[in-house]
């Protein structure tokens, strides 16, 4: 028997139809993940629109929202009021409008708006 096994010719394994279908399913799963990514970007745009709507209602802001300048937060500051924007050190902010006094209206990367004191910002 050992001699027969030694001289036995091994044939390459051919793919069966079931194995091919399993392989194809895994490729389809990857494509589906791409579509989920697009859906999440749509959700992000919806949340940004929602934040903008809340901003306009809270601040009674009728002007067009345009970025005047960009600034970096120097330190971490928690918000005491609802209209204040919480900061983390090193965060990039878009300055939307200048108000009377030492505060400016800013937008963070998440799309939230609020007042920030000029003392906490570093302008470039």
PDB file of C-alpha atoms in Angstrom:
ATOM      1  CA  UNK A   1       0.000   0.000   0.000  1.00  0.00           C
ATOM      2  CA  UNK A   2       2.806   2.432   0.767  1.00  0.00           C
ATOM      3  CA  UNK A   3       4.166   2.018  -2.742  1.00  0.00           C
ATOM      4  CA  UNK A   4       0.771   2.778  -4.269  1.00  0.00           C
ATOM      5  CA  UNK A   5       0.445   6.021  -2.263  1.00  0.00           C
ATOM      6  CA  UNK A   6       3.908   7.066  -3.306  1.00  0.00           C
ATOM      7  CA  UNK A   7       3.168   6.915  -7.021  1.00  0.00           C
ATOM      8  CA  UNK A   8      -0.354   8.250  -6.825  1.00  0.00           C
ATOM      9  CA  UNK A   9      -0.843  11.339  -8.967  1.00  0.00           C
ATOM     10  CA  UNK A  10      -2.450  14.260  -7.151  1.00  0.00           C
ATOM     11  CA  UNK A  11      -4.891  16.301  -9.152  1.00  0.00           C
ATOM     12  CA  UNK A  12      -5.474  19.972  -8.371  1.00  0.00           C
ATOM     13  CA  UNK A  13      -8.712  20.629  -6.593  1.00  0.00           C
ATOM     14  CA  UNK A  14     -11.369  22.123  -8.853  1.00  0.00           C
ATOM     15  CA  UNK A  15     -13.752  24.630  -7.434  1.00  0.00           C
ATOM     16  CA  UNK A  16     -17.270  23.436  -6.991  1.00  0.00           C
ATOM     17  CA  UNK A  17     -20.223  25.660  -7.684  1.00  0.00           C
ATOM     18  CA  UNK A  18     -20.972  26.035  -3.950  1.00  0.00           C
ATOM     19  CA  UNK A  19     -17.456  27.264  -3.146  1.00  0.00           C
ATOM     20  CA  UNK A  20     -17.654  29.758  -6.000  1.00  0.00           C
ATOM     21  CA  UNK A  21     -20.936  31.131  -4.652  1.00  0.00           C
ATOM     22  CA  UNK A  22     -19.444  31.504  -1.166  1.00  0.00           C
ATOM     23  CA  UNK A  23     -16.498  33.429  -2.588  1.00  0.00           C
ATOM     24  CA  UNK A  24     -18.857  35.667  -4.577  1.00  0.00           C
ATOM     25  CA  UNK A  25     -20.942  36.390  -1.467  1.00  0.00           C
ATOM     26  CA  UNK A  26     -17.898  37.655   0.396  1.00  0.00           C
ATOM     27  CA  UNK A  27     -17.134  40.034  -2.502  1.00  0.00           C
ATOM     28  CA  UNK A  28     -20.730  41.320  -2.402  1.00  0.00           C
ATOM     29  CA  UNK A  29     -20.370  42.021   1.337  1.00  0.00           C
ATOM     30  CA  UNK A  30     -17.423  44.307   0.627  1.00  0.00           C
ATOM     31  CA  UNK A  31     -19.476  46.240  -1.936  1.00  0.00           C
ATOM     32  CA  UNK A  32     -22.291  46.624   0.567  1.00  0.00           C
ATOM     33  CA  UNK A  33     -19.907  48.186   3.073  1.00  0.00           C
ATOM     34  CA  UNK A  34     -19.090  50.859   0.492  1.00  0.00           C
ATOM     35  CA  UNK A  35     -22.761  51.723   0.202  1.00  0.00           C
ATOM     36  CA  UNK A  36     -23.047  51.965   3.997  1.00  0.00           C
ATOM     37  CA  UNK A  37     -20.241  54.546   3.974  1.00  0.00           C
ATOM     38  CA  UNK A  38     -22.224  56.733   1.589  1.00  0.00           C
ATOM     39  CA  UNK A  39     -25.237  56.445   3.838  1.00  0.00           C
ATOM     40  CA  UNK A  40     -23.278  57.633   6.855  1.00  0.00           C
ATOM     41  CA  UNK A  41     -22.052  60.704   4.964  1.00  0.00           C
ATOM     42  CA  UNK A  42     -25.681  61.524   4.171  1.00  0.00           C
ATOM     43  CA  UNK A  43     -26.507  61.206   7.860  1.00  0.00           C
ATOM     44  CA  UNK A  44     -23.642  63.562   8.710  1.00  0.00           C
ATOM     45  CA  UNK A  45     -24.961  66.172   6.293  1.00  0.00           C
ATOM     46  CA  UNK A  46     -28.415  65.823   7.849  1.00  0.00           C
ATOM     47  CA  UNK A  47     -27.020  66.357  11.342  1.00  0.00           C
ATOM     48  CA  UNK A  48     -25.090  69.424  10.144  1.00  0.00           C
ATOM     49  CA  UNK A  49     -28.291  70.842   8.644  1.00  0.00           C
ATOM     50  CA  UNK A  50     -30.078  70.138  11.919  1.00  0.00           C
ATOM     51  CA  UNK A  51     -27.317  71.869  13.917  1.00  0.00           C
ATOM     52  CA  UNK A  52     -27.526  74.873  11.580  1.00  0.00           C
ATOM     53  CA  UNK A  53     -31.291  75.069  12.070  1.00  0.00           C
ATOM     54  CA  UNK A  54     -30.902  74.947  15.854  1.00  0.00           C
ATOM     55  CA  UNK A  55     -28.190  77.619  15.625  1.00  0.00           C
ATOM     56  CA  UNK A  56     -30.401  79.954  13.602  1.00  0.00           C
ATOM     57  CA  UNK A  57     -33.292  79.523  16.050  1.00  0.00           C
ATOM     58  CA  UNK A  58     -31.179  79.886  19.205  1.00  0.00           C
ATOM     59  CA  UNK A  59     -29.078  82.853  18.083  1.00  0.00           C
ATOM     60  CA  UNK A  60     -31.782  84.442  15.879  1.00  0.00           C
ATOM     61  CA  UNK A  61     -29.194  84.549  13.084  1.00  0.00           C
ATOM     62  CA  UNK A  62     -30.613  85.655   9.715  1.00  0.00           C
ATOM     63  CA  UNK A  63     -27.386  86.342   7.799  1.00  0.00           C
ATOM     64  CA  UNK A  64     -25.625  83.926   5.476  1.00  0.00           C
ATOM     65  CA  UNK A  65     -23.227  81.655   7.326  1.00  0.00           C
ATOM     66  CA  UNK A  66     -19.744  82.347   5.999  1.00  0.00           C
ATOM     67  CA  UNK A  67     -16.357  81.651   7.521  1.00  0.00           C
ATOM     68  CA  UNK A  68     -14.518  84.873   8.393  1.00  0.00           C
ATOM     69  CA  UNK A  69     -11.394  83.269   9.827  1.00  0.00           C
ATOM     70  CA  UNK A  70     -10.085  80.010  11.277  1.00  0.00           C
ATOM     71  CA  UNK A  71      -8.709  79.667  14.787  1.00  0.00           C
ATOM     72  CA  UNK A  72      -7.246  77.021  17.053  1.00  0.00           C
ATOM     73  CA  UNK A  73      -8.391  76.481  20.625  1.00  0.00           C
ATOM     74  CA  UNK A  74      -5.547  77.070  23.082  1.00  0.00           C
ATOM     75  CA  UNK A  75      -7.073  75.216  26.028  1.00  0.00           C
ATOM     76  CA  UNK A  76      -9.933  72.906  26.967  1.00  0.00           C
ATOM     77  CA  UNK A  77     -13.043  74.745  28.148  1.00  0.00           C
ATOM     78  CA  UNK A  78     -16.346  73.199  29.197  1.00  0.00           C
ATOM     79  CA  UNK A  79     -19.523  75.060  28.302  1.00  0.00           C
ATOM     80  CA  UNK A  80     -21.424  76.567  31.197  1.00  0.00           C
ATOM     81  CA  UNK A  81     -24.394  77.724  29.132  1.00  0.00           C
ATOM     82  CA  UNK A  82     -26.190  76.093  26.240  1.00  0.00           C
ATOM     83  CA  UNK A  83     -25.084  78.812  23.834  1.00  0.00           C
ATOM     84  CA  UNK A  84     -21.385  78.362  24.679  1.00  0.00           C
ATOM     85  CA  UNK A  85     -19.316  75.999  22.544  1.00  0.00           C
ATOM     86  CA  UNK A  86     -17.244  73.432  24.483  1.00  0.00           C
ATOM     87  CA  UNK A  87     -13.588  73.390  23.381  1.00  0.00           C
ATOM     88  CA  UNK A  88     -10.750  70.904  23.426  1.00  0.00           C
ATOM     89  CA  UNK A  89      -7.143  72.039  23.175  1.00  0.00           C
ATOM     90  CA  UNK A  90      -5.875  72.121  19.586  1.00  0.00           C
ATOM     91  CA  UNK A  91      -9.337  71.950  18.008  1.00  0.00           C
ATOM     92  CA  UNK A  92      -9.827  73.811  14.704  1.00  0.00           C
ATOM     93  CA  UNK A  93     -12.723  76.278  14.701  1.00  0.00           C
ATOM     94  CA  UNK A  94     -14.348  78.360  11.979  1.00  0.00           C
ATOM     95  CA  UNK A  95     -15.152  81.917  13.080  1.00  0.00           C
ATOM     96  CA  UNK A  96     -18.611  82.775  11.761  1.00  0.00           C
ATOM     97  CA  UNK A  97     -19.370  86.178  13.271  1.00  0.00           C
ATOM     98  CA  UNK A  98     -17.869  88.748  15.625  1.00  0.00           C
ATOM     99  CA  UNK A  99     -20.076  89.990  18.449  1.00  0.00           C
ATOM    100  CA  UNK A 100     -19.812  92.946  20.776  1.00  0.00           C
ATOM    101  CA  UNK A 101     -17.470  92.222  23.644  1.00  0.00           C
ATOM    102  CA  UNK A 102     -14.869  89.467  23.841  1.00  0.00           C
ATOM    103  CA  UNK A 103     -16.895  86.610  22.334  1.00  0.00           C
ATOM    104  CA  UNK A 104     -17.148  85.337  18.747  1.00  0.00           C
ATOM    105  CA  UNK A 105     -19.523  82.839  17.192  1.00  0.00           C
ATOM    106  CA  UNK A 106     -17.652  79.715  16.059  1.00  0.00           C
ATOM    107  CA  UNK A 107     -18.356  76.346  14.444  1.00  0.00           C
ATOM    108  CA  UNK A 108     -16.387  73.207  15.313  1.00  0.00           C
ATOM    109  CA  UNK A 109     -15.626  70.188  13.096  1.00  0.00           C
ATOM    110  CA  UNK A 110     -18.803  68.410  14.232  1.00  0.00           C
ATOM    111  CA  UNK A 111     -20.921  71.296  12.947  1.00  0.00           C
ATOM    112  CA  UNK A 112     -21.928  72.670  16.356  1.00  0.00           C
ATOM    113  CA  UNK A 113     -22.135  76.426  16.855  1.00  0.00           C
ATOM    114  CA  UNK A 114     -21.633  78.576  19.922  1.00  0.00           C
ATOM    115  CA  UNK A 115     -19.963  81.508  21.613  1.00  0.00           C
ATOM    116  CA  UNK A 116     -16.238  81.306  22.335  1.00  0.00           C
ATOM    117  CA  UNK A 117     -14.141  83.879  24.165  1.00  0.00           C
ATOM    118  CA  UNK A 118     -11.344  85.409  22.098  1.00  0.00           C
ATOM    119  CA  UNK A 119      -8.966  84.756  25.025  1.00  0.00           C
ATOM    120  CA  UNK A 120      -9.237  80.979  24.376  1.00  0.00           C
ATOM    121  CA  UNK A 121      -8.453  81.205  20.644  1.00  0.00           C
ATOM    122  CA  UNK A 122      -5.229  81.474  18.676  1.00  0.00           C
ATOM    123  CA  UNK A 123      -5.694  83.126  15.278  1.00  0.00           C
ATOM    124  CA  UNK A 124      -3.268  82.386  12.459  1.00  0.00           C
TER     125      UNK A 124
END
